[in-house]
GROMACS .gro file of C-alpha atoms in nm:
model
  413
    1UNK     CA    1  -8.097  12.026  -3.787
    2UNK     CA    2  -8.070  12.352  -3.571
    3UNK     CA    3  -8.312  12.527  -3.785
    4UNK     CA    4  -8.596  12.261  -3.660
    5UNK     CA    5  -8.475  12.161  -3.294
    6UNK     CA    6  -8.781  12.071  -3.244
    7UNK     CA    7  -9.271  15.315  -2.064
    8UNK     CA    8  -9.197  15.625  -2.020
    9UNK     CA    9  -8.900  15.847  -2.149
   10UNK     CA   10  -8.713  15.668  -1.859
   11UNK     CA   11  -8.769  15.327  -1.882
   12UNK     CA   12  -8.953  15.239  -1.579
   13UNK     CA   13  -9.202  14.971  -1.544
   14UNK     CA   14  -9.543  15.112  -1.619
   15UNK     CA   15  -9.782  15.007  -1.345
   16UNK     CA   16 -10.077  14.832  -1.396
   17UNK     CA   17 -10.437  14.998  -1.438
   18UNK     CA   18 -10.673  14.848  -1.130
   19UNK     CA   19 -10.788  14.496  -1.221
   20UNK     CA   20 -10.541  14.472  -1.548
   21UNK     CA   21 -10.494  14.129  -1.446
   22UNK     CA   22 -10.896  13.979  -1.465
   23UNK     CA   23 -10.910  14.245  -1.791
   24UNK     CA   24 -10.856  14.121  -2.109
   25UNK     CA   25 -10.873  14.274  -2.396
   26UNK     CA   26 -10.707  14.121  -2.672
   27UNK     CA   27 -10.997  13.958  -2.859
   28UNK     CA   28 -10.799  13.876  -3.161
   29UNK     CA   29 -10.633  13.561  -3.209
   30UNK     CA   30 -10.284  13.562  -3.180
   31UNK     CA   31 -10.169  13.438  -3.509
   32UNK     CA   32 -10.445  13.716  -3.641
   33UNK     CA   33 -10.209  14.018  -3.437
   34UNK     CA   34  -9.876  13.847  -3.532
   35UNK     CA   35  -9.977  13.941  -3.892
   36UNK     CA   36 -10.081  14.251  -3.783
   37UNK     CA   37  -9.771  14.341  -3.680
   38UNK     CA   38  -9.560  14.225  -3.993
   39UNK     CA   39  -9.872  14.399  -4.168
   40UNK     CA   40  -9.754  14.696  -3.981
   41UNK     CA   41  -9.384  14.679  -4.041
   42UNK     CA   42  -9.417  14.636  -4.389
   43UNK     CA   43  -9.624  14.942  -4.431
   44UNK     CA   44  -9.418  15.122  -4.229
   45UNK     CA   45  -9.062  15.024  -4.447
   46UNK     CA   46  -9.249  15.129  -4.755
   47UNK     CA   47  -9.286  15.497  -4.577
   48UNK     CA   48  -9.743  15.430  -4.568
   49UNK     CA   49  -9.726  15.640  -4.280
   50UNK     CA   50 -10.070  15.668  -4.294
   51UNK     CA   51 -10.181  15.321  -4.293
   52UNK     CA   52  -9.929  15.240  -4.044
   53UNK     CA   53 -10.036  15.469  -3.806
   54UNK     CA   54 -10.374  15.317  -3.849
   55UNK     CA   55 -10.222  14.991  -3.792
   56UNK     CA   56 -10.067  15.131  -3.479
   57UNK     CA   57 -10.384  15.222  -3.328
   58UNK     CA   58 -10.520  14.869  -3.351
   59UNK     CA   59 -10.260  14.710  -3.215
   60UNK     CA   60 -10.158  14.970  -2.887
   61UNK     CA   61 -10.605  14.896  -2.829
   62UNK     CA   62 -10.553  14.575  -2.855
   63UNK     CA   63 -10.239  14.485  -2.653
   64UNK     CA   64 -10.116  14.518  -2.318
   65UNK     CA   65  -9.796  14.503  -2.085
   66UNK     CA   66  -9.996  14.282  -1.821
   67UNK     CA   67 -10.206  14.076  -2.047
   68UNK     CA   68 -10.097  13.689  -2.189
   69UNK     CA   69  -9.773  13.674  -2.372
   70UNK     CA   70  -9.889  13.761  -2.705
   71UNK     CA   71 -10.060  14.069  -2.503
   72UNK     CA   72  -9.712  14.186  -2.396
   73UNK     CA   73  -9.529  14.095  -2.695
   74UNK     CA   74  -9.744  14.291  -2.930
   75UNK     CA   75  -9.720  14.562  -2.657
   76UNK     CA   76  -9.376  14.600  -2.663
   77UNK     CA   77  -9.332  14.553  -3.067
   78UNK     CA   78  -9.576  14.821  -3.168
   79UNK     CA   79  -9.407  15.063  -2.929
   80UNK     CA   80  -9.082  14.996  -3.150
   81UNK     CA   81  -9.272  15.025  -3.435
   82UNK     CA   82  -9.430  15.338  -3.323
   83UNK     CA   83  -9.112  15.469  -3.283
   84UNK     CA   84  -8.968  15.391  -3.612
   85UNK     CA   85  -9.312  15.558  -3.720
   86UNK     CA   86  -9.230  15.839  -3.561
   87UNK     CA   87  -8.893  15.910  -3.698
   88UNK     CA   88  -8.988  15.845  -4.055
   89UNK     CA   89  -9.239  16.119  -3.981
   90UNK     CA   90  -8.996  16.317  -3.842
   91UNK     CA   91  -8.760  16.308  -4.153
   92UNK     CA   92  -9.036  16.342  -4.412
   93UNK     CA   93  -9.167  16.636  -4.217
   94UNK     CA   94  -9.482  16.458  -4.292
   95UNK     CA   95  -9.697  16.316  -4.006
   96UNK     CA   96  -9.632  16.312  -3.643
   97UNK     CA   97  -9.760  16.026  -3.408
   98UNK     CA   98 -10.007  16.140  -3.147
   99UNK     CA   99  -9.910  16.212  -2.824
  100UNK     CA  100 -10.095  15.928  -2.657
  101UNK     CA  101  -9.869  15.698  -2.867
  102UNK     CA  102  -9.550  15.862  -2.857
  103UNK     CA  103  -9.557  15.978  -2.504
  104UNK     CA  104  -9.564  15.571  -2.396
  105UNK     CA  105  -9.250  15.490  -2.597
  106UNK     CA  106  -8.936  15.486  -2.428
  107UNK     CA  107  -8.679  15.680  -2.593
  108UNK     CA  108  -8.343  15.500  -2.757
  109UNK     CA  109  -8.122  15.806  -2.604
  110UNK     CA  110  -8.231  15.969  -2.273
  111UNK     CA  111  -8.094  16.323  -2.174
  112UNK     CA  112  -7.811  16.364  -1.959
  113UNK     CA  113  -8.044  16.436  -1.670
  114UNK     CA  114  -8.189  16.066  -1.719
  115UNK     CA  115  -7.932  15.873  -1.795
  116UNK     CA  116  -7.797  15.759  -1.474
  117UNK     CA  117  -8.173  15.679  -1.358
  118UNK     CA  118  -8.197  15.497  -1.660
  119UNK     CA  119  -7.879  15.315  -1.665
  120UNK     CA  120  -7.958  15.198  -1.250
  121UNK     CA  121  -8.344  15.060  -1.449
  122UNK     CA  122  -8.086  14.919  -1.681
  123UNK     CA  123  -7.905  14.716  -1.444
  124UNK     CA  124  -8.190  14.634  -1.194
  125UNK     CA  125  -8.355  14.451  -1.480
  126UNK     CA  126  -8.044  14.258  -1.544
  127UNK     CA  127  -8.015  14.123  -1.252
  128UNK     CA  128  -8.420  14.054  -1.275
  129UNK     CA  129  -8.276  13.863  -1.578
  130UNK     CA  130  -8.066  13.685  -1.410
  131UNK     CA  131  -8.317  13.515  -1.120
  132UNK     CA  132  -8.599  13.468  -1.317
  133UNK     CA  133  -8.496  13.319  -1.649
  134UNK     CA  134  -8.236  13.043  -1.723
  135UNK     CA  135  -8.074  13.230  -2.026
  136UNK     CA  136  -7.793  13.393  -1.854
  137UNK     CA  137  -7.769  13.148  -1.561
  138UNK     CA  138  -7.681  12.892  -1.875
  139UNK     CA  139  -7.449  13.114  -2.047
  140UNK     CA  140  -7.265  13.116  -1.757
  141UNK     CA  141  -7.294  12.790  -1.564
  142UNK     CA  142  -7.212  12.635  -1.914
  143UNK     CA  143  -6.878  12.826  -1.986
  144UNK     CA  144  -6.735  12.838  -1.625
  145UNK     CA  145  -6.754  12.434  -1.685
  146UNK     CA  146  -6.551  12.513  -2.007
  147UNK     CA  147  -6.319  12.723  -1.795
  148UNK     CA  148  -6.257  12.522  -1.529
  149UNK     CA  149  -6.186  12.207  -1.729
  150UNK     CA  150  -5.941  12.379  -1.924
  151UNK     CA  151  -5.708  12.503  -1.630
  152UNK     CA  152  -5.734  12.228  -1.487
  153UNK     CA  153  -5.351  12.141  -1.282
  154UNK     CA  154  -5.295  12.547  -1.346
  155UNK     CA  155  -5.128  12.738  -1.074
  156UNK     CA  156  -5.171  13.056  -1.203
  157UNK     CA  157  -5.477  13.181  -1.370
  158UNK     CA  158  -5.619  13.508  -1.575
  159UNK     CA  159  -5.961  13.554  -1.703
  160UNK     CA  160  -6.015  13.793  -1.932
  161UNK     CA  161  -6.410  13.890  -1.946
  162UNK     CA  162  -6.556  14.119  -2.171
  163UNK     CA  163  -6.829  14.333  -2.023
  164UNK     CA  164  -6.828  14.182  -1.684
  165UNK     CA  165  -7.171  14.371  -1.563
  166UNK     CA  166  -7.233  14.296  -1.192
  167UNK     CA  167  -6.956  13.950  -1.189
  168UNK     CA  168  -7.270  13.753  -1.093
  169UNK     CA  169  -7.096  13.493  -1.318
  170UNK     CA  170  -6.726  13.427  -1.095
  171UNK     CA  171  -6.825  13.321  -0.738
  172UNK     CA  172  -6.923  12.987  -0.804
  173UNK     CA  173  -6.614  12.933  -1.040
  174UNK     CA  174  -6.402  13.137  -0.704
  175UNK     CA  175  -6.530  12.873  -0.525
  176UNK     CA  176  -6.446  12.586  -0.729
  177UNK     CA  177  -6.088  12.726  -0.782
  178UNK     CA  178  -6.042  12.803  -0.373
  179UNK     CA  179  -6.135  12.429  -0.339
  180UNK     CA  180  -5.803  12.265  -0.516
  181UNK     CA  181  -5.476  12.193  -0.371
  182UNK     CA  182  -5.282  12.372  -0.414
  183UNK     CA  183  -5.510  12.652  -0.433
  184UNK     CA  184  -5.463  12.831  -0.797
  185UNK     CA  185  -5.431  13.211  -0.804
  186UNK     CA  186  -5.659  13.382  -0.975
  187UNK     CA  187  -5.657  13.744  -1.193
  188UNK     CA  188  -5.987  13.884  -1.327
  189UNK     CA  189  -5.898  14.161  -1.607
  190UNK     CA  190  -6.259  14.299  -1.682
  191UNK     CA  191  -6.382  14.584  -1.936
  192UNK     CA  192  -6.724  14.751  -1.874
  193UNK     CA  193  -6.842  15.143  -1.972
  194UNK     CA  194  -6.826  15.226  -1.682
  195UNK     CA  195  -6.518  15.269  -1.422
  196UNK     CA  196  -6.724  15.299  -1.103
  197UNK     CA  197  -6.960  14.998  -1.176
  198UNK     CA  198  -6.607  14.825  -1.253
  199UNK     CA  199  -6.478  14.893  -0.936
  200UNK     CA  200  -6.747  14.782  -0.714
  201UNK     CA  201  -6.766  14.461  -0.913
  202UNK     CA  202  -6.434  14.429  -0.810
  203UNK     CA  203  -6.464  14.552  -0.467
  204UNK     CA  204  -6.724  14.265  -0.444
  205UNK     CA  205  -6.544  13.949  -0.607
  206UNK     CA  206  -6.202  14.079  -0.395
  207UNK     CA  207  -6.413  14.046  -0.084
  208UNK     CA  208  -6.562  13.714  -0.159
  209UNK     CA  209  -6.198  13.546  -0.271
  210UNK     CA  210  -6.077  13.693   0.061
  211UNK     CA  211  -6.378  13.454   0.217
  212UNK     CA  212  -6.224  13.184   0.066
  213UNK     CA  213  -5.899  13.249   0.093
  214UNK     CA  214  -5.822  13.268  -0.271
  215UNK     CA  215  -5.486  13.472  -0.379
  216UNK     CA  216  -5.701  13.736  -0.624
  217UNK     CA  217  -5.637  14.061  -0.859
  218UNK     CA  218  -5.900  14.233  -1.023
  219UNK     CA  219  -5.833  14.470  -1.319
  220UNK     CA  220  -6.055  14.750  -1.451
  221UNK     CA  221  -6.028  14.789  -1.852
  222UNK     CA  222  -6.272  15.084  -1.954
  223UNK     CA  223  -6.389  14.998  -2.347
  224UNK     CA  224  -6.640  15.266  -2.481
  225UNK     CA  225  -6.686  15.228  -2.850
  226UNK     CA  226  -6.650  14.928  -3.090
  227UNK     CA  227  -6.316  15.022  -3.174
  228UNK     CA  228  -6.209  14.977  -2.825
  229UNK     CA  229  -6.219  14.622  -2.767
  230UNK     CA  230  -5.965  14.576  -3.050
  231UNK     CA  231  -5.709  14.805  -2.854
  232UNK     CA  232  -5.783  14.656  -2.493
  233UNK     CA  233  -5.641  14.324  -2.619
  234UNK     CA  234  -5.329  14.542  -2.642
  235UNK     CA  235  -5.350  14.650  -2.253
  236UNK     CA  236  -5.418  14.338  -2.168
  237UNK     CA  237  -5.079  14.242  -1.923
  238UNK     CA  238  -5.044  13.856  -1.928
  239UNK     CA  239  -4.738  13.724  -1.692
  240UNK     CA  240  -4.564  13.415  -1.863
  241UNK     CA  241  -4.721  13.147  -1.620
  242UNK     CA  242  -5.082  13.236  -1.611
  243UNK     CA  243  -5.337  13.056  -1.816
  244UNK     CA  244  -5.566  13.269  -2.002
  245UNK     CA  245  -5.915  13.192  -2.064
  246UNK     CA  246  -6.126  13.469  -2.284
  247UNK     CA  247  -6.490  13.450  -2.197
  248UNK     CA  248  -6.748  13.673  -2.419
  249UNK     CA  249  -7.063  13.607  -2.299
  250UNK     CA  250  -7.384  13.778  -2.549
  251UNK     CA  251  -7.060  14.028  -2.635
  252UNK     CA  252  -6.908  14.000  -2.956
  253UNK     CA  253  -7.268  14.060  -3.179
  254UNK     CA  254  -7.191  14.410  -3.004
  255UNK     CA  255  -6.884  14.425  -3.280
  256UNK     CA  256  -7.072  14.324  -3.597
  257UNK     CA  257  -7.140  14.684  -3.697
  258UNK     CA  258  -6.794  14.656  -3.868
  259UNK     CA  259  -6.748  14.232  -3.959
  260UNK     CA  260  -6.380  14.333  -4.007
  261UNK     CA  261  -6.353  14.462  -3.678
  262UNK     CA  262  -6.498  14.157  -3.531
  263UNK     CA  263  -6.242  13.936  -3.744
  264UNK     CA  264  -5.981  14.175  -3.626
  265UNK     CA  265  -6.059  14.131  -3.262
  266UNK     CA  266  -6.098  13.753  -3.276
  267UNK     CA  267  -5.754  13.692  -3.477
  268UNK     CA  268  -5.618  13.909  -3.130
  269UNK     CA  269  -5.779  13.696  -2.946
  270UNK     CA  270  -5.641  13.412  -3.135
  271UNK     CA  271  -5.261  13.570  -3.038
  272UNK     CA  272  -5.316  13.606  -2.730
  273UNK     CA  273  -5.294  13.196  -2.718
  274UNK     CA  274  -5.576  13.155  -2.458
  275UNK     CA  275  -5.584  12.833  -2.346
  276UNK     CA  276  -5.960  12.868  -2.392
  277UNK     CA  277  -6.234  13.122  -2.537
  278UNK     CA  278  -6.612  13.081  -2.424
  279UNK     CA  279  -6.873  13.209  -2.598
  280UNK     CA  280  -7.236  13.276  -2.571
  281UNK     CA  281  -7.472  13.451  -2.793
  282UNK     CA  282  -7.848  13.468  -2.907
  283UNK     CA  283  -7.955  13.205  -3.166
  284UNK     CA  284  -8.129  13.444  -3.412
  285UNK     CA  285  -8.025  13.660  -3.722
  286UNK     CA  286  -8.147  14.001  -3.587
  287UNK     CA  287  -7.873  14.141  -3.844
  288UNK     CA  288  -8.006  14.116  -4.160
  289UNK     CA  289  -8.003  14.389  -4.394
  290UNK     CA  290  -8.357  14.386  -4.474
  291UNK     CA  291  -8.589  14.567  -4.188
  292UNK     CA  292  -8.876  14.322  -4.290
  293UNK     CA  293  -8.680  14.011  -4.267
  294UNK     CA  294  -8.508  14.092  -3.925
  295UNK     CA  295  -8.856  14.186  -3.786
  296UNK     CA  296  -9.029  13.874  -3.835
  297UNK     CA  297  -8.681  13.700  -3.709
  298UNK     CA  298  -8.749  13.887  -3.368
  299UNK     CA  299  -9.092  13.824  -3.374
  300UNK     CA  300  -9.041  13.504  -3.367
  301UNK     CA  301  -8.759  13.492  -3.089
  302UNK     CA  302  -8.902  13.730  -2.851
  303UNK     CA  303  -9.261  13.537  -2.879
  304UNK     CA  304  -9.039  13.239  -2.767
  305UNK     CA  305  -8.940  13.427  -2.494
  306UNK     CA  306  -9.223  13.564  -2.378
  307UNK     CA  307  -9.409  13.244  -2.385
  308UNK     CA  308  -9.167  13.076  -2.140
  309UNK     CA  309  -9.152  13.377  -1.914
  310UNK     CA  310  -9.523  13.321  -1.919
  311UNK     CA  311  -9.505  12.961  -1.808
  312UNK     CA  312  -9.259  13.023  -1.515
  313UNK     CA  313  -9.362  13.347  -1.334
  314UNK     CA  314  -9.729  13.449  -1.270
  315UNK     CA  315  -9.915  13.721  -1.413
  316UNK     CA  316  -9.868  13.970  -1.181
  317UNK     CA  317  -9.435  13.925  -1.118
  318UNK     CA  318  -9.312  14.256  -1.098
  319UNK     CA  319  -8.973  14.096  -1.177
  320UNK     CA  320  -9.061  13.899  -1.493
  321UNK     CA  321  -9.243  14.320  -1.568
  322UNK     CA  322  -8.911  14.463  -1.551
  323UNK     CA  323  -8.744  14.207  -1.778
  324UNK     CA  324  -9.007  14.229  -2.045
  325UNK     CA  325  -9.068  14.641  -2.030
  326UNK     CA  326  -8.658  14.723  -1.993
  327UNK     CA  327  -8.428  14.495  -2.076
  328UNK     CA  328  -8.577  14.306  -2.371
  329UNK     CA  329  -8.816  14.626  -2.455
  330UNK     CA  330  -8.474  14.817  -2.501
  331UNK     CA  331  -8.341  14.517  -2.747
  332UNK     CA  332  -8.685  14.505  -2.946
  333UNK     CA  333  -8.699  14.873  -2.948
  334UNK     CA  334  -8.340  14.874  -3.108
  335UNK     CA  335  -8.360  14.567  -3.355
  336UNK     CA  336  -8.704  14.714  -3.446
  337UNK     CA  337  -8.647  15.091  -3.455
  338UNK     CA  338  -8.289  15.186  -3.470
  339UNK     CA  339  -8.090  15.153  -3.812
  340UNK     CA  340  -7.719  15.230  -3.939
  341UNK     CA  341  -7.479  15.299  -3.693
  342UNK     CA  342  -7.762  15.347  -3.395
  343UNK     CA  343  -7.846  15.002  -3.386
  344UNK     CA  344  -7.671  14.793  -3.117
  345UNK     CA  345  -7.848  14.422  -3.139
  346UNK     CA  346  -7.653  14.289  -3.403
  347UNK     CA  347  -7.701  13.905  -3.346
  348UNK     CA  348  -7.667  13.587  -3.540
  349UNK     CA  349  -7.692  13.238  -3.546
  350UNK     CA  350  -7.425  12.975  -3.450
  351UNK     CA  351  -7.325  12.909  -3.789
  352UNK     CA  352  -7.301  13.189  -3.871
  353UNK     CA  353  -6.995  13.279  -3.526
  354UNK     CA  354  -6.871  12.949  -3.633
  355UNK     CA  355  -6.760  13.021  -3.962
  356UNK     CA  356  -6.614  13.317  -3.824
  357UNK     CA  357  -6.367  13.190  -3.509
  358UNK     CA  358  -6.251  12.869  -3.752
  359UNK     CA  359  -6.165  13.122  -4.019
  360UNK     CA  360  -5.990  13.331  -3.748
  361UNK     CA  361  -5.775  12.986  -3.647
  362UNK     CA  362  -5.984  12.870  -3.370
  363UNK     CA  363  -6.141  12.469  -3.262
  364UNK     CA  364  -6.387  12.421  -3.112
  365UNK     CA  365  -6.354  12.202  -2.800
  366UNK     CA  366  -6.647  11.970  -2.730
  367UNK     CA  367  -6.842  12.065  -2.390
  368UNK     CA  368  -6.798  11.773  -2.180
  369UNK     CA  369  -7.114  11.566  -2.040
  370UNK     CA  370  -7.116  11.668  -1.717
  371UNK     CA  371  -7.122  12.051  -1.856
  372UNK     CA  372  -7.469  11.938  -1.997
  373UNK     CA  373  -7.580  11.736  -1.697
  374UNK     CA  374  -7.535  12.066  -1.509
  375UNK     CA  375  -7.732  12.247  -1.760
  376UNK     CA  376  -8.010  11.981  -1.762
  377UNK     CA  377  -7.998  11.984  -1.323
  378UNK     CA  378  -7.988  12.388  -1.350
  379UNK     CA  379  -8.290  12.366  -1.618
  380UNK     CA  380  -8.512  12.091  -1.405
  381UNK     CA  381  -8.403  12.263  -0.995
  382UNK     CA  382  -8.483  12.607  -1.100
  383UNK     CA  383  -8.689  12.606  -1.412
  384UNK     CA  384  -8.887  12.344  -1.446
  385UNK     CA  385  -9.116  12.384  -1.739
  386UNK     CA  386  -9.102  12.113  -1.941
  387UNK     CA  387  -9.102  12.351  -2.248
  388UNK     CA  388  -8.689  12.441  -2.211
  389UNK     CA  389  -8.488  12.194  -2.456
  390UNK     CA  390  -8.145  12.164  -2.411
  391UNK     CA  391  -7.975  12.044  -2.736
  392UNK     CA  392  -7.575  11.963  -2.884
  393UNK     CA  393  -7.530  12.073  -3.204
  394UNK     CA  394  -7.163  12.048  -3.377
  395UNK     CA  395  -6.984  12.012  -2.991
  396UNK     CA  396  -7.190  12.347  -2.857
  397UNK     CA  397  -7.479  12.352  -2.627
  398UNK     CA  398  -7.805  12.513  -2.754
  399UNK     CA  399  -8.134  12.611  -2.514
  400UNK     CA  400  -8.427  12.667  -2.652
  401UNK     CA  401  -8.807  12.728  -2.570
  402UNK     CA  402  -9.007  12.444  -2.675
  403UNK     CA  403  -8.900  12.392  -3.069
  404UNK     CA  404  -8.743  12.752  -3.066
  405UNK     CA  405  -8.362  12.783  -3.046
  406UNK     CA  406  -8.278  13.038  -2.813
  407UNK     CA  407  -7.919  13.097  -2.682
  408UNK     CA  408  -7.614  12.884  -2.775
  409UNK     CA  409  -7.239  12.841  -2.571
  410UNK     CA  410  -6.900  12.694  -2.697
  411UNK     CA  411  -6.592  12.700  -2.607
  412UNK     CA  412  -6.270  12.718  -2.829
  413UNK     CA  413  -5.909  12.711  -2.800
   0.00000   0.00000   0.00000
């Protein structure tokens, strides 16, 4: 069964005190702080703002960016939490956090003057991410296998690729594509926030096809709001011969906000008639309705996390630093501190997505084995801990830290 398969205002990386690394001062046990924490959280849901605060100032004494990974992770979760404290204060006009707490939280919405510092952080971690864990290398790796078994004997071919970030995912698939006679051509149509990041992606993957002498057009889609990837299906221009193969990798929990407009954008998809749809997401409900359950569900994930991050990059990696403080600080901080129509980390499990794309007309098409052998040779040449699992579950791939499920990637037609 899946269930047992077994900063500052700005986001930058706060540096390390001298000797952080032979200091440490988390005495308590770490099953002792977890409770701590959900001690915490609960107190703070039922509005104790008191207690929590109290709460608070054990754990920030007792916790540290730079410490073990139960250091870092209560680190990072009681700055959420101190920031959910803080806004409950806020509204009740009640209690304010001190400084020396709320001054080390990063903020959920920087000013204007910040943002663009913030959003370069943003995308520096990412592609931290990217080298020095296996989670989005596997996302990808996986699905381009998906891909490029399903156009295979296609002449003309369009991927459509929601949020496309940096394109670190298409060169290797450019390559394999360039490498079969007759060589296919190849359209990327690819929506992002952000038209000049689009266009240097672009810029990038037009320069590298032009290396290999593969035929290539890239497309720029701009999608700002959740309503807007519902409408970009629309402006989507697909030429009568061209395969189409939809790829949404950690991208549609981004849509659950509104679970009709996620069933509304997948029956779209559905018309569209791709001749394949990948998908990758996070295997853990961080959407429940209840703030106490969907804390300990993070909890639980992110201590997975930080535990193999710990057993694959030394103490003092400024890159696996970056990855912890900004990119999954800014999902804790939102799963932990953000609520309504603020919160952005919406995810949930694999049963929970497959319910969803059958009921929108979709089948699921089995990875093939050597999609998994390249997962297991990506896994043992690049990341070999012995604690990453790779499991198949219902024709999908799942990886997972130790007996923790952590990501999951199928592909559908």
């Amino acid at each position: 069964m899946l269930g047992s398969f077994s900063s500052s205002s700005h986001d930058e990386v706060e540096d390390p005190p001298p000797n952080v690394y032979h200091h440490r001062s988390l005495v308590s046990p770490p099953i002792h702080m977890r409770q701590l924490l959900i001690s915490c959280a609960e107190l703070v849901s039922r509005s104790d703002l008191s207690a929590a605060h109290r709460l608070i100032s054990i754990l920030s004494t007792n916790s540290t960016p730079y410490g073990d990974s139960t250091e870092r992770l209560v680190h990072q979760f009681t700055k959420a939490l101190s920031i959910r404290l803080n806004r409950h204060a806020s509204a009740a006009n009640f209690f304010m956090v001190p400084s020396s707490v709320a001054t080390s939280v990063p903020t959920l919405a920087g000013s204007s003057s910040s943002a663009s510092n913030d959003e370069a952080l943003v995308h520096s971690s990412y592609l931290s991410l990217n080298q020095v864990t296996p989670f989005v290398r596997f996302s990808q790796l996986t699905a381009n296998q998906a891909i490029l078994e399903a156009i295979r004997g296609q002449q003309a071919i369009h991927i459509l690729d929601f949020d496309i970030m940096h394109g670190v995912q298409w060169p290797p698939l450019m390559q394999a594509v360039a490498e079969r006679f007759p060589t296919p051509t190849l359209r990327i149509t690819a929506t992002g926030s952000d038209l000049e990041i689009l266009r240097r992606t672009g810029d990038r993957l037009a320069k590298f096809a032009h290396s290999l002498g593969l035929r290539f057009q890239f497309h720029p889609l701009i999608v700002l709001t959740n309503e807007d990837p519902i409408s970009a299906t629309s402006s989507v221009l697909i030429l009568p011969d061209e395969a189409l193969a939809v790829n949404c990798m950690h991208y549609l929990h981004r849509l659950l906000k509104n679970r009709d407009s996620v069933r509304l954008f997948l029956h779209r998809i559905k018309a569209m008639n791709p001749i394949v749809f990948t998908v990758a997401e996070r295997e853990a409900n961080h959407n429940h309705p209840f703030f106490q359950q969907r804390f300990v569900e993070a909890l639980d994930h992110y201590a997975a996390v930080f535990e193999s991050l710990e057993a694959t990059l030394p103490p003092n990696s400024r890159e696996r630093q970056s990855v912890e403080q900004i990119w999954f600080g800014k999902e804790i901080t939102d799963i932990v501190a953000a609520e309504g129509e603020h919160r952005r980390e919406r995810h949930e499990r694999f049963r929970s997505w497959e319910v969803m794309l059958r009921s929108s007309g979709f089948l699921n098409v089995p990875l093939s084995p050597f999609a998994v052998s390249q997962a297991k040779l990506l896994l043992r040449l690049h990341y070999p801990s012995e604690g990453y699992q790779l499991h198949i579950l219902n024709d999908s791939l799942f990886l997972g830290w130790q007996n923790q499920p952590l990501f999951s990637v199928s592909s559908w037609h």
